[in-house]
mmCIF file of C-alpha atoms in Angstrom:
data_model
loop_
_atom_site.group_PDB
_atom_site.id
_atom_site.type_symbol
_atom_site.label_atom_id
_atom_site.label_comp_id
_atom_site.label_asym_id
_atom_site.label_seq_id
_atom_site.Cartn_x
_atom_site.Cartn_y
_atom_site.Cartn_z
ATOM 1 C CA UNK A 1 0.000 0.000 0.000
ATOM 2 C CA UNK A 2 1.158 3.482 -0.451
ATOM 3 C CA UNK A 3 2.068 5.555 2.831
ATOM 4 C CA UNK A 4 3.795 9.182 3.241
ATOM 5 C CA UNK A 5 6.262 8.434 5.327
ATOM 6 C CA UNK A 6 8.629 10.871 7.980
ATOM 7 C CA UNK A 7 11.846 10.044 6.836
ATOM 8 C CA UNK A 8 13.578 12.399 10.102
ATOM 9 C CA UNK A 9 12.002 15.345 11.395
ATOM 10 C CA UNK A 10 12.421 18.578 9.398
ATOM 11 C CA UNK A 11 10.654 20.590 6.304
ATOM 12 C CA UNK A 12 7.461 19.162 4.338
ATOM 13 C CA UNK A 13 9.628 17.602 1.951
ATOM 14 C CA UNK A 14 10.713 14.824 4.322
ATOM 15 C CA UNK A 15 7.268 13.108 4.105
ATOM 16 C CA UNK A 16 8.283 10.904 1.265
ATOM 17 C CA UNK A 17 5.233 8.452 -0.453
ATOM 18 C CA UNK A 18 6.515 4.887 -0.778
ATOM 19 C CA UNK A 19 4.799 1.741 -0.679
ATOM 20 C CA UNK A 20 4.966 -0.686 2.436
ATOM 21 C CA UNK A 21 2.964 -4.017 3.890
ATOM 22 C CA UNK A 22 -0.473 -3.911 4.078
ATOM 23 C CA UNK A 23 -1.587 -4.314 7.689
ATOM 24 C CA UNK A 24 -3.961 -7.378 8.594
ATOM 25 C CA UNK A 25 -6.299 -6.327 11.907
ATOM 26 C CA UNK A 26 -5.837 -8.344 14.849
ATOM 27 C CA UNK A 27 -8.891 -10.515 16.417
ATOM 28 C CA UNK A 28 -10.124 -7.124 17.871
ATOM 29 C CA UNK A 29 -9.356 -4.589 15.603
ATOM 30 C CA UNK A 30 -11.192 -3.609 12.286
ATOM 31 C CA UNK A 31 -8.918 -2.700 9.026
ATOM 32 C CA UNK A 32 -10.224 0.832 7.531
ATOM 33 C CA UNK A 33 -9.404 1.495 4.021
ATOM 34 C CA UNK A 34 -9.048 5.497 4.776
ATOM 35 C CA UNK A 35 -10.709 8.205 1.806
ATOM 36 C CA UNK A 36 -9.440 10.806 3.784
ATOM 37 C CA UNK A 37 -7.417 12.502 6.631
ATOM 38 C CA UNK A 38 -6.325 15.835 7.380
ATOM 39 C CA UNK A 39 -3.474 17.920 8.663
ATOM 40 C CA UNK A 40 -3.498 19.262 12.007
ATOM 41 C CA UNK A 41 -1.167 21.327 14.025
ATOM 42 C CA UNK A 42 0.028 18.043 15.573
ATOM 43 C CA UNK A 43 1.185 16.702 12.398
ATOM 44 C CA UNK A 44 3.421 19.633 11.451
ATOM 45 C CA UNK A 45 4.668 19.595 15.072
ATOM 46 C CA UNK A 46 5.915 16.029 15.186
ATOM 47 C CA UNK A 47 7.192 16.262 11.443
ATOM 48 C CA UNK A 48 9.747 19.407 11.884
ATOM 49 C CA UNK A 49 9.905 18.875 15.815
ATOM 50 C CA UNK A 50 8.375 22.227 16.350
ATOM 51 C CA UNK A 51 7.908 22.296 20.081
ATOM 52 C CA UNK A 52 7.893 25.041 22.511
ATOM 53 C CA UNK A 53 11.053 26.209 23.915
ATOM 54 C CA UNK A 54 12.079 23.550 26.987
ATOM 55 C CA UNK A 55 10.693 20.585 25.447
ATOM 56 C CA UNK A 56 12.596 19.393 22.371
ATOM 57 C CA UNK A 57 14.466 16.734 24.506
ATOM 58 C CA UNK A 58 11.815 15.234 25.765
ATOM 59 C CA UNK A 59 9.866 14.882 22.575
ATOM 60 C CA UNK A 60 12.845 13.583 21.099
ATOM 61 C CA UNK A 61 12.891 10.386 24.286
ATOM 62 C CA UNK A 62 9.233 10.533 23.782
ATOM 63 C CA UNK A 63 8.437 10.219 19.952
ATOM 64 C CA UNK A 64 12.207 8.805 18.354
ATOM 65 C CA UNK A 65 15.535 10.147 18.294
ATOM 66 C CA UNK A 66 16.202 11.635 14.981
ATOM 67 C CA UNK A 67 13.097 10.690 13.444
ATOM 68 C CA UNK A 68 9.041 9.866 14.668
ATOM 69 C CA UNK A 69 9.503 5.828 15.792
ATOM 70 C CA UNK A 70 5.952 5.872 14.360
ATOM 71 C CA UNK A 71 6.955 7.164 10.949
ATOM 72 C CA UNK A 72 3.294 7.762 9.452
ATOM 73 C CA UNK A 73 1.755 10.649 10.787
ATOM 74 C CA UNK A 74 -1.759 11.444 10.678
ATOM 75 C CA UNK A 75 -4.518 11.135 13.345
ATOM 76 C CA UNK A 76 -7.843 11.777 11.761
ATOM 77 C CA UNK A 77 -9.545 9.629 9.551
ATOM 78 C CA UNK A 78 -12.643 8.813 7.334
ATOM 79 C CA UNK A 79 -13.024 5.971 5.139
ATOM 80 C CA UNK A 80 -14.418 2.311 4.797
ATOM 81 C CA UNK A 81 -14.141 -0.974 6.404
ATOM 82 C CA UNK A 82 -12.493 -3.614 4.728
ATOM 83 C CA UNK A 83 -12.136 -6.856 6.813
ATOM 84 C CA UNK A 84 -12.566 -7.213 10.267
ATOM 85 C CA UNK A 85 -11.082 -9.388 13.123
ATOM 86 C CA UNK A 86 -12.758 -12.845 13.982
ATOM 87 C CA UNK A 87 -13.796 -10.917 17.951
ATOM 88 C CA UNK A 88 -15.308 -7.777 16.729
ATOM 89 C CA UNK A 89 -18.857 -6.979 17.713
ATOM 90 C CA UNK A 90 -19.356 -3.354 16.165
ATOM 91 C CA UNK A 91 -18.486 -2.929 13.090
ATOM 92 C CA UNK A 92 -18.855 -4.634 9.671
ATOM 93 C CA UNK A 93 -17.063 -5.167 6.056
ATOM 94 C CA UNK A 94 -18.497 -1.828 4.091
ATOM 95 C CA UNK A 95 -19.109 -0.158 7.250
ATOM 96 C CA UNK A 96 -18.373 3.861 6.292
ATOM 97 C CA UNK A 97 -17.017 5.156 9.920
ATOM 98 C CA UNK A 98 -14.358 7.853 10.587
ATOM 99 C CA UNK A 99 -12.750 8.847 14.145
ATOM 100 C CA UNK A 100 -9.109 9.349 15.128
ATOM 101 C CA UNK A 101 -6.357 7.022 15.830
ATOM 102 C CA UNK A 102 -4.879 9.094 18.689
ATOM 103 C CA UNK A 103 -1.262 8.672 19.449
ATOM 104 C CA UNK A 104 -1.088 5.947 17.595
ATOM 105 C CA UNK A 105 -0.896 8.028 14.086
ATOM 106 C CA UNK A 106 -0.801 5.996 11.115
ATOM 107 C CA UNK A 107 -3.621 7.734 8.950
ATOM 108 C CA UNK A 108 -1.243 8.685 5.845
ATOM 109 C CA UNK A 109 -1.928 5.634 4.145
ATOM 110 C CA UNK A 110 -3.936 3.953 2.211
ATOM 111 C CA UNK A 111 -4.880 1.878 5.337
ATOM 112 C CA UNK A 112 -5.081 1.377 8.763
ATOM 113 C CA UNK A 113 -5.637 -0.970 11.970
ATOM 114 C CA UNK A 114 -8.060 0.261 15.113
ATOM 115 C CA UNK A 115 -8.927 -1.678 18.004
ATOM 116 C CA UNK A 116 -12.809 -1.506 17.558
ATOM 117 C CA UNK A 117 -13.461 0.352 20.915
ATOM 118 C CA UNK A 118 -11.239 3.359 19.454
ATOM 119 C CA UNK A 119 -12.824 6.774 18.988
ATOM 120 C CA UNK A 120 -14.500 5.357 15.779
ATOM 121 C CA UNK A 121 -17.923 5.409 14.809
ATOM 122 C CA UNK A 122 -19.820 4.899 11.517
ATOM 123 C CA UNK A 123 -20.495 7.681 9.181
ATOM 124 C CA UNK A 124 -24.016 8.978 8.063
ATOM 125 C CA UNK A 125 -24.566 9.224 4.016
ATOM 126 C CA UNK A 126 -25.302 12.685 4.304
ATOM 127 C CA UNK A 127 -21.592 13.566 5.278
ATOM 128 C CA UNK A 128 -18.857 13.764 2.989
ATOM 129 C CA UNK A 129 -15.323 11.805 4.195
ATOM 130 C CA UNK A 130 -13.686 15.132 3.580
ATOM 131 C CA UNK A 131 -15.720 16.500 6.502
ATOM 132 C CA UNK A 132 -15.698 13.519 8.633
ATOM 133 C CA UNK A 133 -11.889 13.335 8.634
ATOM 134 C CA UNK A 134 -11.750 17.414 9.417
ATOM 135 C CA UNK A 135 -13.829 17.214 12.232
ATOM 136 C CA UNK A 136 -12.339 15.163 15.458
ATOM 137 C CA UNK A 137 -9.150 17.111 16.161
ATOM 138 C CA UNK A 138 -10.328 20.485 16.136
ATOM 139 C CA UNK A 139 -13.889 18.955 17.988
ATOM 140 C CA UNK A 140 -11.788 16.500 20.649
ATOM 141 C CA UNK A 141 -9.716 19.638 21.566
ATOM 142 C CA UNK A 142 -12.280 22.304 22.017
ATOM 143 C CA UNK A 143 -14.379 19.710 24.185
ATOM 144 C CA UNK A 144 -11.699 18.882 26.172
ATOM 145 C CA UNK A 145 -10.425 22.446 26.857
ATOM 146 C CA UNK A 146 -14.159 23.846 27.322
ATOM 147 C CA UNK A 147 -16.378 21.203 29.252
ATOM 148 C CA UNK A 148 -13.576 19.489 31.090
ATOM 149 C CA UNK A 149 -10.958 21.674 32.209
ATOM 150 C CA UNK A 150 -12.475 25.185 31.666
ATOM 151 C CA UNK A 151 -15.726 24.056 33.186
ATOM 152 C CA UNK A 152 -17.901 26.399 31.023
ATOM 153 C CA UNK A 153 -21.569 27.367 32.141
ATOM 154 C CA UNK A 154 -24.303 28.823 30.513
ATOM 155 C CA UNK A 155 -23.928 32.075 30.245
ATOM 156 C CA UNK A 156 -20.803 32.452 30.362
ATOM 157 C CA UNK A 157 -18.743 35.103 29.170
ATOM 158 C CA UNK A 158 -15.866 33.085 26.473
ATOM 159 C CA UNK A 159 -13.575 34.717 24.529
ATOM 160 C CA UNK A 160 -11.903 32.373 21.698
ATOM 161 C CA UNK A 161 -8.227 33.516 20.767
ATOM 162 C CA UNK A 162 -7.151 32.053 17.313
ATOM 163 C CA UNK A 163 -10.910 31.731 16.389
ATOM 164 C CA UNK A 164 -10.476 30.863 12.696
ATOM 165 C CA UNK A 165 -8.151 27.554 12.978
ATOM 166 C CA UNK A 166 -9.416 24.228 13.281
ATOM 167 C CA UNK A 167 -9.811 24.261 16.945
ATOM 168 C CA UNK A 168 -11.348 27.790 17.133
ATOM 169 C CA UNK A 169 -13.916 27.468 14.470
ATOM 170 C CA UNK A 170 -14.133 24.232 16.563
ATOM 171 C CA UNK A 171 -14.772 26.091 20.190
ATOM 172 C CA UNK A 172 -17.232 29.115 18.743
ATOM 173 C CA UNK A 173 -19.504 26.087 18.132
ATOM 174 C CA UNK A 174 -19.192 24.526 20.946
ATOM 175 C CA UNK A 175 -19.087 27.731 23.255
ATOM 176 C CA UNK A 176 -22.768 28.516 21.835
ATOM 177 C CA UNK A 177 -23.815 25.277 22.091
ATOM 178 C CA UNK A 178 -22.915 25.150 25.924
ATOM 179 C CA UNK A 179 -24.772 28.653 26.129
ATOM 180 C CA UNK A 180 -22.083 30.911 26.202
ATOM 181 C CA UNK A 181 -21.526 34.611 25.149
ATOM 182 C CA UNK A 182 -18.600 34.457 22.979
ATOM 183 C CA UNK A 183 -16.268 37.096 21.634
ATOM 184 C CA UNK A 184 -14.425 35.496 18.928
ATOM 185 C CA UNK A 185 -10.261 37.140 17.809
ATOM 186 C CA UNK A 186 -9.346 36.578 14.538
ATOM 187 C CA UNK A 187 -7.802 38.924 11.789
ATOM 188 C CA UNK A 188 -10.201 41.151 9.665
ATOM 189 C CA UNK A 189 -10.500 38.513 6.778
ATOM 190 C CA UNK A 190 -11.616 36.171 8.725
ATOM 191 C CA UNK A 191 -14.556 38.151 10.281
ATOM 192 C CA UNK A 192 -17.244 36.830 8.467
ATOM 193 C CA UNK A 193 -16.193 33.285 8.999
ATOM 194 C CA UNK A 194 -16.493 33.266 12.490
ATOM 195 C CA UNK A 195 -19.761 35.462 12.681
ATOM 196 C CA UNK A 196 -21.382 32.618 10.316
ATOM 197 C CA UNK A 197 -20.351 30.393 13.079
ATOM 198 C CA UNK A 198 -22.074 32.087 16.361
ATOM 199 C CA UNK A 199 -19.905 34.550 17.341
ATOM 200 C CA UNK A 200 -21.428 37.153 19.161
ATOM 201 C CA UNK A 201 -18.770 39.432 18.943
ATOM 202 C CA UNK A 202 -16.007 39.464 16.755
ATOM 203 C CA UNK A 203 -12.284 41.133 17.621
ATOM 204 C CA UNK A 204 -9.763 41.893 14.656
ATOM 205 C CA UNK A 205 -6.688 41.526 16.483
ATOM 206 C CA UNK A 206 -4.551 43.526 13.714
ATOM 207 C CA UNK A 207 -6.753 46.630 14.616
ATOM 208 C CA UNK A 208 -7.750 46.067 18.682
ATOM 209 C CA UNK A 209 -6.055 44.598 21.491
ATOM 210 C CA UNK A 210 -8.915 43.089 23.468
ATOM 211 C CA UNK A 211 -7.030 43.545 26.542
ATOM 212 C CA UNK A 212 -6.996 46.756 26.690
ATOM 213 C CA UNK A 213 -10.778 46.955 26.050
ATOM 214 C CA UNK A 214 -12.016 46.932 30.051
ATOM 215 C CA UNK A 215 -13.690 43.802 29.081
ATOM 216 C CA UNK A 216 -13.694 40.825 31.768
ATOM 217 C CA UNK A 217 -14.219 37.225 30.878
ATOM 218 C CA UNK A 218 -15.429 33.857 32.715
ATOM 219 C CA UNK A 219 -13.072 31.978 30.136
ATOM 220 C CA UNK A 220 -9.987 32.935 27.925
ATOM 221 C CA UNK A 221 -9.551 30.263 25.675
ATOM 222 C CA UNK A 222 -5.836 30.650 23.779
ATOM 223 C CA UNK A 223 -5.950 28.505 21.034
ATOM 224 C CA UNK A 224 -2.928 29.321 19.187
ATOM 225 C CA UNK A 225 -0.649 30.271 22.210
ATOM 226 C CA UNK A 226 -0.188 34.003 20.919
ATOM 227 C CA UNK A 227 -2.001 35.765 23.660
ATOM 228 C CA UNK A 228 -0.443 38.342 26.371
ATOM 229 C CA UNK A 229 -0.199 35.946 29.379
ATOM 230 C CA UNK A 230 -0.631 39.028 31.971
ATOM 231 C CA UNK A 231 -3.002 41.068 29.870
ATOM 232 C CA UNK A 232 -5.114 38.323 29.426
ATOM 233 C CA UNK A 233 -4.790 37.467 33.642
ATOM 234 C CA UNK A 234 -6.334 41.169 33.916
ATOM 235 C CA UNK A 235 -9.236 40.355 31.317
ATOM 236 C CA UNK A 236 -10.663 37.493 33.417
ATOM 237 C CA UNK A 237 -13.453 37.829 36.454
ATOM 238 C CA UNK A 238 -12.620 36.379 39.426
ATOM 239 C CA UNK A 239 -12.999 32.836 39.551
ATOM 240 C CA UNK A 240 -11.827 32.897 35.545
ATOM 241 C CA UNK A 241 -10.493 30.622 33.556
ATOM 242 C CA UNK A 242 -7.243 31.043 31.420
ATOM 243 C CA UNK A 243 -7.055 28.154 28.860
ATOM 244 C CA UNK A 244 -3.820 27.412 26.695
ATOM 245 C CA UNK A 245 -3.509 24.594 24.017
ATOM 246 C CA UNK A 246 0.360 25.920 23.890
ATOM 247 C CA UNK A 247 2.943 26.599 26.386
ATOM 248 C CA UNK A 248 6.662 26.612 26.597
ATOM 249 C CA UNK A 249 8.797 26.018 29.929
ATOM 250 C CA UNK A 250 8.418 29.564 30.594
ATOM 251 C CA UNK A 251 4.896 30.224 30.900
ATOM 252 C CA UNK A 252 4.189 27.024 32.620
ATOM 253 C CA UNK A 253 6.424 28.345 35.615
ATOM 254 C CA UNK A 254 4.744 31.444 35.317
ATOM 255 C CA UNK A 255 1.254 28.925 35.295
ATOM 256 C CA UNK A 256 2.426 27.743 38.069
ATOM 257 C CA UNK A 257 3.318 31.140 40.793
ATOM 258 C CA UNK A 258 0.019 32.256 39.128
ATOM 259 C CA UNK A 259 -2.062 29.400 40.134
ATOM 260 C CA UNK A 260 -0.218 30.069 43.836
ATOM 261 C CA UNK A 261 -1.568 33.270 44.049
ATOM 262 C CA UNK A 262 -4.799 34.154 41.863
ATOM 263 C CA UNK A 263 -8.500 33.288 42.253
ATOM 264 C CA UNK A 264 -8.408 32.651 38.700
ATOM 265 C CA UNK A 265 -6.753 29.697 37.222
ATOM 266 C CA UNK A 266 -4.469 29.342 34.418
ATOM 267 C CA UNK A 267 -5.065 25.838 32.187
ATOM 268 C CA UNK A 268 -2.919 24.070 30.364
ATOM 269 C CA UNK A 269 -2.493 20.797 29.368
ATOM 270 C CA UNK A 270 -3.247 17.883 26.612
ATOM 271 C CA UNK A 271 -6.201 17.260 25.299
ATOM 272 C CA UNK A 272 -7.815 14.174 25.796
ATOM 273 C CA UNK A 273 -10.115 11.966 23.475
ATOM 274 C CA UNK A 274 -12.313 8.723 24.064
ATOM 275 C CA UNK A 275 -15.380 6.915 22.747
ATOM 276 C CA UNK A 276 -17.558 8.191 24.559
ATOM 277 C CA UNK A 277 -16.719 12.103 23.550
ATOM 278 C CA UNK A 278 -16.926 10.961 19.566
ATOM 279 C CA UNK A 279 -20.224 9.750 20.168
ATOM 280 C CA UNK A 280 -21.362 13.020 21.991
ATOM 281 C CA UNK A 281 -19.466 14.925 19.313
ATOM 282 C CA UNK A 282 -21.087 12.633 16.561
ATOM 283 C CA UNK A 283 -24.455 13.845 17.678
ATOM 284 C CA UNK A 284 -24.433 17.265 17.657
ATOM 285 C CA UNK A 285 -22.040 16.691 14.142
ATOM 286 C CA UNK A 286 -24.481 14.692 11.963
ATOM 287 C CA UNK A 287 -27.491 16.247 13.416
ATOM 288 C CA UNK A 288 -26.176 19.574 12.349
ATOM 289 C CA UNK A 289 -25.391 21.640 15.224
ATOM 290 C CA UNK A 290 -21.525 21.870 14.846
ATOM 291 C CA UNK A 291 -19.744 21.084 11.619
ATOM 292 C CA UNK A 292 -16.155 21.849 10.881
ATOM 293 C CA UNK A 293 -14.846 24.254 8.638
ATOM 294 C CA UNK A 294 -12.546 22.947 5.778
ATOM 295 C CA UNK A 295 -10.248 25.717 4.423
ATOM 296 C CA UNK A 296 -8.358 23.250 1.124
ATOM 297 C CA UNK A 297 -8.274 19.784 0.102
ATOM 298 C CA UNK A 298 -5.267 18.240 -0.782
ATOM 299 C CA UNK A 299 -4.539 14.908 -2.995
ATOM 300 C CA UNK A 300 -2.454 12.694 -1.091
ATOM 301 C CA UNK A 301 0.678 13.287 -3.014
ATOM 302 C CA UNK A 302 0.492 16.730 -2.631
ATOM 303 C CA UNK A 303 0.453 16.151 0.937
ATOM 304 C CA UNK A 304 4.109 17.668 1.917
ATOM 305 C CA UNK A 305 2.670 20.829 -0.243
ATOM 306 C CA UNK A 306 -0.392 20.452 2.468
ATOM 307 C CA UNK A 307 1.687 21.037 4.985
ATOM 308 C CA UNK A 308 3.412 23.607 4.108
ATOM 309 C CA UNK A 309 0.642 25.842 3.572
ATOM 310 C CA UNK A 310 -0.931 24.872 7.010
ATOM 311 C CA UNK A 311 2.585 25.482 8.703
ATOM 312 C CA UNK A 312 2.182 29.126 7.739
ATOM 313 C CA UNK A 313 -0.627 29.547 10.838
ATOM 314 C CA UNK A 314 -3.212 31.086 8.711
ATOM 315 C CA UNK A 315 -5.595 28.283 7.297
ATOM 316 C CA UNK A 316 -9.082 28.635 8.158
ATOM 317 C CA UNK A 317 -10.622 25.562 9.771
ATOM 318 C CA UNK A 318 -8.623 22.323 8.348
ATOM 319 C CA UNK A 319 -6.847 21.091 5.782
ATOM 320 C CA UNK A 320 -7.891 18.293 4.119
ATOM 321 C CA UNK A 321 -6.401 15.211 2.593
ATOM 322 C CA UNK A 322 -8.110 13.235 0.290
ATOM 323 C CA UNK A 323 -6.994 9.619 -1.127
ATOM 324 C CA UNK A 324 -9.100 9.473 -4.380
ATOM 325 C CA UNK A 325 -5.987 10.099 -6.495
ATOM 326 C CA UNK A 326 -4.777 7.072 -5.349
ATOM 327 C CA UNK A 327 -6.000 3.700 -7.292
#
């Protein structure tokens, strides 16, 4: 089968496409011929290494040396199943599901094993596999920032920093649906974008700093890791909520006198994902409350070109790979 593999970590151009074995699914895992996958900030992270000051040794024990041990990236999926092992219960041969593989990677390529109770469920007709594989990282993230460490409450005051990526387009949704009041910062071109999605209030950050606007928040939710650290400290209520998808070694010590000494908290941390989420997620998804934004597709052998352009920080939504080039 044909794979893009990470050949070291560097530039787009290491992912090289070459062909290697099939996989065959294990008794309790279901084998997925994938139609499409997508590029998230993960991917491009692992590929060149690009971690936040303080932690390139560790990723380097923690993912390989001097390149990813798990050489195909890729965590988000959407395609078909193709055989299944001899103890799987939910799922069936032409079975349309999509999900994400999690740390495990391993969805650029033609195919792919999951253990049947992974975040995978089947896929309604009425959704394409270009938005099925663009919606769980942006979704998984936003949940797992919002409901479970920020807490959020109906009405709330949320302001979404980095509202037009994949995970912000992802958290304006979500915010609403929760029953929030959410001012949304994005640049000017992207205004309309995130007013189509619920925004109540929407900040060009080229033009206004929204810390300096007197205006006090239940939850700041960084998504890009761009925002003032002490200006945003000032913006919150007491009791607030500071939430950031990015740090580096220095603002986690400053996370961690802040936490020492404020009735607001500063969040950080890893998102999580399970089953259970993707079904919740699922829900609102095909019924048509949340959907993700998808800013390009990509063929799969322009995939390196794919990254590249959603390296440069200003895609809107996702990027989108899809495998129908491939025969």
């Amino acid at each position: 089968m044909k794979a893009m593999v990470c050949t070291k970590y560097g530039p787009p151009d290491v992912l090289q496409l070459q062909d290697i074995d099939k996989p065959v699914p294990k008794d309790n895992e279901v084998l997925i011929r994938i139609h499409a996958t997508s590029v998230t900030a993960g991917d491009y992270r692992i590929r060149g290494l690009n971690v936040p000051f303080g932690f390139k040794t560790p990723m380097r024990l923690m993912l390989g040396f001097n390149k990813p041990r798990q050489s195909i990236l890729g965590i988000n999926l959407a395609g078909v199943i193709e055989a299944v092992g001899k103890d799987v219960k939910q799922f069936k041969v032409t079975d349309a599901v999509y999900g994400s593989s999690g740390m495990k990677l391993g969805c650029y390529a033609e195919y792919i094993c999951l253990d049947e109770n992974s975040s995978l469920t089947t896929k309604p007709e009425h959704i394409s596999f270009e938005a099925a594989a663009a919606f769980p990282f942006g979704m998984f993230t936003a949940l797992s920032f919002l409901r479970d460490k920020g807490r959020i409450q109906p009405g709330e005051k949320v302001l979404i920093y980095g509202a037009s990526g994949a995970v912000g387009t992802a958290a304006i949704q979500l915010a609403k649906y929760f029953g929030a009041e959410v001012t949304a910062v994005c640049s000017g071109e992207n205004i309309e974008l995130v007013a189509s999605l619920g925004a109540d209030k929407v900040i060009d950050y080229t033009k206004q700093d929204f810390t300096q606007s007197g205006e006090q928040y239940d939850i700041i939710f960084d998504t890009v890791g761009k925002s003032s650290f002490s200006g945003s400290l000032n913006s919150l209520r007491d009791n607030g909520r500071y939430l950031l998808t990015v740090t580096d070694l220095w603002s986690n010590l400053r996370i961690l006198w802040s936490n020492l000494f404020r009735h607001n908290k500063v969040i950080a941390g890893i998102a999580t994902e399970n089953r259970d989420d993707l079904l919740f997620l699922a829900g609102l998804f095909e019924s048509g409350k949340i959907t993700p934004v998808v800013d390009r597709i990509y063929p799969f052998a322009q995939l390196p070109d794919a990254h590249a352009y959603a390296e440069q920080g200003h895609k809107k939504g996702n990027v989108v790979i899809t495998m129908s080039d491939q025969p």
